[in-house]
Amino acid sequence: EAGVTQFPSHSVIEKGQTVTLRCDPISGHDNLYWYRRVMGKEIKFLLHFVKESKQDESGMPNNRFLAERTGGTYSTLKVQPAELEDSGVYFCASSQEGRKYYGYTFGSGTRLTVV
Amino acid sequence: DAKTTQPPSMDCAEGRAANLPCNHSTISGNEYVYWYRQIHSQGPQYIIHGLKNNETNEMASLIITEDRKSSTLILPHATLRDTAVYYCIVRVAIDKLVFGAGTILRVKS
């Protein structure tokens, strides 16, 4: 099966601009997660979708971040306006309902650089 | 905050077993121990998980102490491709992983 796909793999934008990251989960996976690692820090949870609904968005840093999952398939994470501290690697992961205990499948991430 | 403590780095000779320790002294009775790894430039990869009993799969073995306060991940025959950051995670909530700093494992020829 195809894995979790994220694009772009890299993005360099200027402070104040808008960037949209996309994640395509494994087909049939109802659960979709966003995590990120900012420079020098640990990987942190951002939010969790079950199908198109936000189950937990407690990790979203502020209202400059907006995540959507229309139709319960792919998800987008928009950062508007981007700030320097948003630089890092953004990971998406997915899991099947009923098999969440068996671990998630992560994508390779999007490396975001804000200059 | 992460509920686990791991050594920052370890070295292992190629072909030998790599034993990665993890302390989780505050683990609760229904919390699972998970191991993930991150190879450079890739996303985290699930390895194995367990609750009380020792577990084995095609990638590794997980040994959990009887009091569940610590565990060891065993890669039976480490290869150069096993060089990665290994994360021991106590799953405090079913849908949220809390990553710590992990252990950098360097497999050397």
Coordinates of N, CA, C and O in Angstrom, one line a residue, chain A residues 32-74:
Chain A
L32 N -6.0 10.9 11.3 CA -4.9 11.7 10.7 C -4.3 12.6 11.8 O -5.1 13.3 12.5
Y33 N -3.0 12.7 11.9 CA -2.3 13.5 12.9 C -1.3 14.4 12.3 O -0.7 14.0 11.3
W34 N -1.1 15.5 12.9 CA 0.0 16.4 12.5 C 0.9 16.6 13.8 O 0.4 16.8 14.9
Y35 N 2.2 16.5 13.5 CA 3.2 16.7 14.5 C 4.2 17.7 13.9 O 4.3 17.8 12.6
R36 N 5.1 18.3 14.7 CA 6.1 19.1 14.2 C 7.3 19.0 15.1 O 7.2 18.8 16.3
R37 N 8.5 19.3 14.5 CA 9.7 19.5 15.3 C 10.3 20.8 14.9 O 10.7 21.0 13.7
V38 N 10.4 21.7 15.8 CA 11.0 23.0 15.5 C 12.5 22.8 16.0 O 12.8 21.9 16.7
M39 N 13.3 23.7 15.5 CA 14.8 23.6 15.6 C 15.2 23.3 17.1 O 14.8 24.1 18.0
G40 N 15.9 22.3 17.3 CA 16.4 22.0 18.6 C 15.4 21.5 19.6 O 15.8 21.3 20.8
K41 N 14.2 21.3 19.2 CA 13.2 20.8 20.2 C 12.7 19.4 19.8 O 13.2 18.8 18.8
E42 N 11.9 18.9 20.6 CA 11.4 17.5 20.4 C 10.2 17.5 19.5 O 9.5 18.6 19.3
I43 N 9.8 16.4 19.0 CA 8.7 16.3 18.1 C 7.4 16.5 19.0 O 7.3 15.8 20.0
K44 N 6.5 17.4 18.5 CA 5.4 17.7 19.3 C 4.1 17.5 18.5 O 4.0 17.8 17.3
F45 N 3.1 17.0 19.2 CA 1.8 16.8 18.7 C 1.1 18.1 18.4 O 1.2 19.1 19.2
L46 N 0.4 18.2 17.2 CA -0.3 19.4 16.9 C -1.8 19.1 17.0 O -2.5 19.8 17.8
L47 N -2.3 18.2 16.2 CA -3.7 17.9 16.2 C -4.0 16.6 15.6 O -3.2 15.9 15.0
H48 N -5.3 16.1 15.8 CA -5.8 14.8 15.4 C -7.1 15.0 14.8 O -8.0 15.6 15.4
F49 N -7.3 14.4 13.6 CA -8.6 14.3 12.9 C -9.1 12.9 13.0 O -8.3 11.9 12.8
V50 N -10.4 12.8 13.2 CA -11.1 11.5 12.9 C -12.0 11.8 11.7 O -12.9 12.6 11.9
K51 N -11.7 11.2 10.6 CA -12.4 11.6 9.4 C -12.2 13.1 9.2 O -11.1 13.6 9.2
E52 N -13.3 13.8 9.0 CA -13.2 15.3 8.8 C -13.3 16.1 10.1 O -13.1 17.3 10.0
S53 N -13.5 15.5 11.2 CA -13.7 16.2 12.4 C -12.4 16.3 13.2 O -11.6 15.3 13.4
K54 N -12.1 17.5 13.8 CA -11.0 17.7 14.7 C -11.3 17.0 16.1 O -12.2 17.5 16.8
Q55 N -10.5 16.0 16.4 CA -10.7 15.3 17.7 C -10.0 16.0 18.8 O -10.5 16.0 19.9
D56 N -8.8 16.5 18.5 CA -8.0 17.1 19.5 C -7.0 18.1 18.8 O -6.3 17.6 17.9
E57 N -7.2 19.3 19.1 CA -6.3 20.3 18.5 C -5.5 21.1 19.6 O -5.1 22.2 19.4
S58 N -5.3 20.4 20.7 CA -4.6 21.0 21.9 C -3.2 21.4 21.6 O -2.7 22.2 22.3
G59 N -2.6 20.8 20.6 CA -1.2 21.2 20.4 C -1.0 22.3 19.4 O 0.2 22.7 19.1
M60 N -2.0 22.8 18.8 CA -1.9 23.9 17.8 C -1.3 25.1 18.6 O -1.9 25.6 19.6
P61 N -0.2 25.7 18.1 CA 0.5 26.7 18.8 C -0.3 28.0 18.9 O -0.2 28.7 20.0
N62 N -1.0 28.4 17.9 CA -1.7 29.7 17.9 C -2.7 29.8 16.7 O -2.7 28.8 15.9
N63 N -3.4 30.9 16.6 CA -4.4 30.9 15.6 C -3.8 31.3 14.2 O -4.6 31.5 13.3
R64 N -2.5 31.3 14.1 CA -2.0 31.4 12.8 C -2.0 30.1 12.0 O -1.7 30.1 10.8
F65 N -2.3 29.1 12.7 CA -2.3 27.7 12.2 C -3.7 27.2 12.0 O -4.5 27.3 12.9
L66 N -4.0 26.8 10.8 CA -5.3 26.3 10.5 C -5.2 25.0 9.8 O -4.6 24.9 8.7
A67 N -5.8 23.9 10.3 CA -5.8 22.6 9.7 C -7.2 22.3 9.3 O -8.2 22.6 9.9
E68 N -7.3 21.6 8.1 CA -8.6 21.2 7.6 C -8.4 19.8 7.0 O -7.3 19.4 6.6
R69 N -9.5 19.1 6.9 CA -9.6 17.8 6.3 C -10.9 17.6 5.7 O -11.8 16.9 6.2
T70 N -11.1 18.2 4.6 CA -12.4 18.2 3.9 C -12.6 16.8 3.3 O -11.8 16.2 2.6
G71 N -13.8 16.3 3.6 CA -14.2 15.0 3.0 C -13.5 13.8 3.7 O -13.7 12.7 3.3
G72 N -12.7 14.1 4.7 CA -12.1 13.0 5.5 C -11.0 12.3 4.7 O -10.6 11.2 5.1
T73 N -10.5 13.0 3.7 CA -9.4 12.3 3.0 C -8.1 13.0 3.3 O -7.5 12.9 4.4
Y74 N -7.6 13.9 2.4 CA -6.3 14.5 2.6 C -6.5 15.7 3.6 O -7.7 16.1 3.8

